[in-house]
Amino acid sequence: MQITKLFGYLLISSFILIGCSDDDDTPVTNTLQANNKKPLGSSANDLLSATNFNSLTIEIIAVQGFEPTSQAIQGFREFLQDRLFKPDGITITQRSIPSSGKAPFSIEEIVEIENTTRTLFNKEDDITVYVYFADGSKENDTNEQVTLGSAYLNTSMVIYEGTLRALSTRPNSPSLSTVETATLNHEFSHLMGLVNLGTPLQSEHEDPDASNHCNVSSCLMEAAIEFGSGMMGMGNVIPELDAQCIADLQANGGR
Ligand SMILES: [Zn+2]
Ligand SMILES: [Zn+2]
C-alpha cells in the first residue's frame, strides 16, 4: 500500500517536472542569454573574426519618433563590413517601441529596458548585438558635456538619440546622420575591444587621461567623440579609426 502510494506520488512529481520544463523555458533561455550578458570587450574576438561566429545580427530597438536615420544605418553597416570578418553576412533588424518614460537614463535603467525588449541572442554561429535608441539623455549630463552613447556589456550599447537630436539643432553642428553614424561606430568599437578593452594594444596609443580611448587627434576613438564637445566644430565629417586602432583590431582577428 505504501509502495503504491509512493509510486503514485513520484509519477505526479515527474509529470509536474516535465510539465514545467515544457511550459516554462526560462532556465534554458537564461543559459543562452548568458553569452550576451558578459563584460564589455569580452566578445571582441568573436565580433571581429569568423573563428566562432560566421555572421552578425544587430537588433536595433528605437523609441517611436527616435529612430536613426537611414543614412546612419548605411554608414554603420559600411563601417562594420570594413572591420569584421563575417562570411555569412551582417544583418541589421529594426523595431520601434513606446517610450519607457524613464529619461534621463542610468545604465541600470538601460539594462532593465534591454532585459524586457531584446529578443535576439547568440545562436549557433550567429553573434547578436543589441542597440537601443533612447528618447532622452544619460543622467548627469551637464551644459559643458553631454554623452552621446554608451557601450555597457559585451554585445549591448545605447545611443542617447534625444541628446543627438538636441545637438543637431545647434548652429554649426554636424548633421544628425553624421552624429548618429559617429556614435554608432564609436560605441561599436568599444564592443570590438578598443582601446585596450579586450583587444590588446599593438602600440602605445591609449589616452592616459581617458581610459579605453585613443590619444590620436581626430581618431574615432578619441574620448571627445563620445561627448558632444568632440563632435562640434569638426564639420560634417564622420571621424575614422586611425592606423594604430586598426592595427589592434587586425591583430585580434579583424579586417
Ligand atoms: Zn568611448
Ligand atoms: Zn585611434
Coordinates of C-alpha atoms and ligand atoms in Angstrom, one line a residue:
M1 CA 0.0 0.0 0.0
Q2 CA 2.7 2.4 1.0
I3 CA 4.7 1.5 -2.1
T4 CA 1.7 2.1 -4.4
K5 CA 1.2 5.5 -2.8
L6 CA 4.8 6.4 -3.1
F7 CA 4.8 5.3 -6.8
G8 CA 1.8 7.4 -7.5
Y9 CA 3.4 10.4 -5.9
L10 CA 6.6 10.0 -7.8
L11 CA 4.6 9.8 -11.1
I12 CA 2.8 13.0 -10.3
S13 CA 6.1 14.7 -9.5
S14 CA 7.6 13.5 -12.7
F15 CA 4.6 14.8 -14.6
I16 CA 4.8 18.2 -13.0
L17 CA 8.5 18.4 -13.6
I18 CA 8.1 17.5 -17.2
G19 CA 5.2 19.9 -17.5
C20 CA 7.4 22.7 -16.0
S21 CA 10.2 22.2 -18.4
D22 CA 7.9 22.1 -21.4
D23 CA 5.8 25.2 -20.5
D24 CA 8.5 27.3 -18.9
D25 CA 11.8 27.6 -20.8
T26 CA 13.2 30.3 -18.5
P27 CA 16.2 28.3 -17.3
V28 CA 17.2 27.3 -20.8
T29 CA 16.7 30.8 -22.1
N30 CA 18.8 32.2 -19.3
T31 CA 21.7 29.9 -20.2
L32 CA 21.5 31.0 -23.8
Q33 CA 21.3 34.7 -22.9
A34 CA 24.3 34.5 -20.5
N35 CA 26.6 34.6 -23.5
N36 CA 25.2 38.1 -24.2
K37 CA 25.5 39.3 -20.6
K38 CA 29.3 39.4 -20.2
P39 CA 31.6 42.3 -19.5
L40 CA 32.2 45.0 -22.1
G41 CA 35.0 44.0 -24.5
S42 CA 35.0 40.3 -23.7
S43 CA 33.5 39.3 -27.1
A44 CA 35.9 41.5 -29.2
N45 CA 37.4 38.5 -31.0
D46 CA 34.0 36.8 -31.5
L47 CA 32.8 40.0 -33.2
L48 CA 36.0 40.7 -35.2
S49 CA 36.8 37.2 -36.5
A50 CA 35.0 34.3 -38.0
T51 CA 36.6 31.8 -35.6
N52 CA 33.4 31.2 -33.6
F53 CA 30.7 33.2 -35.4
N54 CA 30.3 33.5 -39.2
S55 CA 27.6 36.1 -39.1
L56 CA 26.4 39.1 -37.1
T57 CA 22.9 40.2 -36.4
I58 CA 22.3 43.7 -35.0
E59 CA 19.0 44.2 -33.2
I60 CA 18.2 47.9 -33.2
I61 CA 15.3 48.9 -31.0
A62 CA 14.3 52.6 -31.1
V63 CA 11.7 54.5 -29.2
Q64 CA 8.9 55.7 -31.5
G65 CA 10.0 59.1 -33.0
F66 CA 13.6 58.5 -32.1
E67 CA 14.6 56.1 -34.9
P68 CA 18.0 56.5 -36.5
T69 CA 18.3 58.0 -40.0
S70 CA 18.7 55.5 -42.9
Q71 CA 22.0 57.2 -43.8
A72 CA 23.3 56.4 -40.3
I73 CA 22.4 52.7 -40.6
Q74 CA 24.0 52.6 -44.1
G75 CA 27.2 54.3 -42.7
F76 CA 27.3 51.9 -39.7
R77 CA 26.9 48.9 -42.0
E78 CA 29.8 50.0 -44.2
F79 CA 31.9 50.6 -41.1
L80 CA 31.2 47.0 -39.9
Q81 CA 31.9 45.5 -43.3
D82 CA 35.3 47.2 -43.4
R83 CA 36.4 45.8 -40.0
L84 CA 34.7 42.4 -39.4
F85 CA 35.2 39.0 -40.9
K86 CA 31.6 37.7 -41.2
P87 CA 31.5 35.5 -44.3
D88 CA 27.8 34.7 -43.9
G89 CA 26.9 38.4 -43.7
I90 CA 25.8 41.2 -41.4
T91 CA 22.0 41.6 -40.8
I92 CA 20.5 44.8 -39.2
T93 CA 17.0 44.5 -37.9
Q94 CA 14.9 47.5 -36.7
R95 CA 11.8 47.8 -34.5
S96 CA 10.1 50.7 -32.7
I97 CA 8.7 50.6 -29.3
P98 CA 6.8 53.0 -26.9
S99 CA 8.8 55.2 -24.5
S100 CA 9.8 53.8 -21.2
G101 CA 9.2 57.2 -19.6
K102 CA 12.4 56.9 -17.7
A103 CA 14.6 59.6 -19.2
P104 CA 17.2 60.7 -18.2
F105 CA 18.7 57.3 -18.0
S106 CA 21.1 55.5 -15.7
I107 CA 22.9 52.5 -17.2
E108 CA 20.9 50.3 -14.8
E109 CA 17.7 51.6 -16.3
I110 CA 19.1 50.9 -19.8
V111 CA 19.9 47.3 -18.7
E112 CA 16.3 46.9 -17.5
I113 CA 15.0 48.1 -20.8
E114 CA 17.3 45.7 -22.6
N115 CA 16.1 42.8 -20.4
T116 CA 12.5 43.5 -21.5
T117 CA 13.0 44.3 -25.2
R118 CA 15.9 42.3 -26.5
T119 CA 14.7 39.3 -28.5
L120 CA 17.9 38.2 -30.3
F121 CA 20.7 36.3 -28.7
N122 CA 23.7 34.4 -30.0
K123 CA 22.6 31.2 -31.8
E124 CA 24.8 28.6 -33.4
D125 CA 27.4 30.6 -35.4
D126 CA 25.4 33.9 -35.4
I127 CA 26.5 36.5 -32.8
T128 CA 24.0 39.3 -31.9
V129 CA 24.3 42.8 -30.7
Y130 CA 21.6 45.0 -29.1
V131 CA 21.4 48.7 -29.9
Y132 CA 18.8 50.9 -28.1
F133 CA 17.9 54.3 -29.4
A134 CA 16.8 56.1 -26.2
D135 CA 14.3 59.1 -26.1
G136 CA 16.4 61.2 -23.8
S137 CA 19.8 61.8 -22.3
K138 CA 22.2 60.0 -20.0
E139 CA 21.8 61.1 -16.4
N140 CA 24.4 63.6 -15.1
D141 CA 24.8 65.4 -18.4
T142 CA 25.9 69.0 -17.9
N143 CA 25.8 72.1 -20.0
E144 CA 29.5 71.6 -20.8
Q145 CA 29.5 67.9 -21.5
V146 CA 26.8 65.5 -22.8
T147 CA 27.1 61.8 -23.5
L148 CA 26.1 60.6 -27.0
G149 CA 26.2 56.9 -26.4
S150 CA 27.4 54.1 -24.0
A151 CA 28.6 50.6 -24.6
Y152 CA 27.9 48.6 -21.4
L153 CA 28.0 44.9 -22.0
N154 CA 29.8 42.6 -24.4
T155 CA 27.0 42.9 -27.0
S156 CA 25.0 45.8 -25.8
M157 CA 25.0 49.6 -26.4
V158 CA 22.8 52.6 -26.2
I159 CA 22.5 55.8 -28.3
Y160 CA 21.0 58.8 -26.5
E161 CA 19.1 59.9 -29.5
G162 CA 17.3 62.6 -27.6
T163 CA 20.7 64.2 -26.9
L164 CA 21.8 63.7 -30.5
R165 CA 18.7 65.5 -31.8
A166 CA 19.1 68.4 -29.5
L167 CA 22.7 68.7 -30.5
S168 CA 22.0 68.7 -34.2
T169 CA 19.7 71.7 -33.9
R170 CA 22.6 73.9 -32.6
P171 CA 24.3 76.3 -35.0
N172 CA 27.3 74.9 -36.9
S173 CA 26.6 71.4 -35.7
P174 CA 27.1 68.3 -37.9
S175 CA 24.0 66.8 -39.4
L176 CA 22.0 64.3 -37.3
S177 CA 23.0 61.4 -39.5
T178 CA 26.7 62.3 -39.1
V179 CA 26.5 62.4 -35.3
E180 CA 24.4 59.1 -35.3
T181 CA 27.0 57.3 -37.5
A182 CA 29.9 58.6 -35.5
T183 CA 28.3 57.5 -32.2
L184 CA 27.3 54.1 -33.5
N185 CA 30.8 53.5 -34.9
H186 CA 32.5 54.7 -31.7
E187 CA 30.4 52.6 -29.3
F188 CA 30.6 49.5 -31.5
S189 CA 34.4 50.0 -31.5
H190 CA 34.3 49.5 -27.7
L191 CA 32.5 46.2 -28.3
M192 CA 35.4 45.4 -30.7
G193 CA 37.7 45.9 -27.7
L194 CA 39.1 49.4 -28.3
V195 CA 41.1 50.8 -26.8
N196 CA 42.9 48.2 -24.6
L197 CA 39.4 46.9 -23.7
G198 CA 39.6 43.2 -24.7
T199 CA 41.7 43.9 -27.8
P200 CA 45.4 44.1 -26.8
L201 CA 47.4 47.2 -27.7
Q202 CA 49.9 46.7 -30.6
S203 CA 51.4 50.2 -29.8
E204 CA 51.0 52.7 -27.0
H205 CA 48.1 54.9 -28.0
E206 CA 45.7 54.7 -25.1
D207 CA 44.9 58.1 -23.7
P208 CA 46.4 58.4 -20.2
D209 CA 43.6 60.9 -19.3
A210 CA 40.7 58.8 -20.7
S211 CA 41.0 55.1 -20.3
N212 CA 39.9 52.9 -23.2
H213 CA 40.2 55.8 -25.6
C214 CA 42.8 56.7 -28.2
N215 CA 45.3 59.6 -27.9
V216 CA 45.5 60.3 -31.6
S217 CA 43.9 63.6 -32.5
S218 CA 40.7 63.2 -34.6
C219 CA 40.6 59.4 -34.3
L220 CA 37.1 57.9 -34.0
M221 CA 38.2 56.5 -30.6
E222 CA 39.2 59.9 -29.1
A223 CA 37.2 60.3 -25.8
A224 CA 35.8 63.6 -27.1
I225 CA 33.8 61.8 -29.8
E226 CA 31.7 60.1 -27.1
F227 CA 30.7 63.6 -25.8
G228 CA 29.0 66.4 -27.6
S229 CA 32.1 68.6 -27.4
G230 CA 34.1 66.4 -29.7
M231 CA 31.5 66.4 -32.5
M232 CA 31.0 70.2 -32.5
G233 CA 33.2 72.2 -34.7
M234 CA 34.6 69.3 -36.7
G235 CA 32.4 69.9 -39.7
N236 CA 30.1 67.4 -41.3
V237 CA 32.7 64.7 -41.2
I238 CA 32.4 61.2 -39.7
P239 CA 35.7 60.5 -37.8
E240 CA 37.6 57.3 -38.8
L241 CA 39.8 54.9 -36.9
D242 CA 43.4 55.8 -37.1
A243 CA 46.1 53.3 -38.2
Q244 CA 47.0 52.3 -34.6
C245 CA 43.4 51.4 -33.7
I246 CA 43.0 49.4 -36.9
A247 CA 46.3 47.6 -36.2
D248 CA 44.9 46.5 -32.8
L249 CA 41.7 45.2 -34.4
Q250 CA 43.7 43.3 -37.1
A251 CA 45.9 41.6 -34.6
N252 CA 42.8 40.4 -32.8
G253 CA 41.2 38.8 -35.9
G254 CA 39.6 41.8 -37.5
R255 CA 39.9 43.1 -41.1
Ligands
ZN1 ZN 34.1 55.9 -25.8
ZN2 ZN 42.9 55.6 -32.6

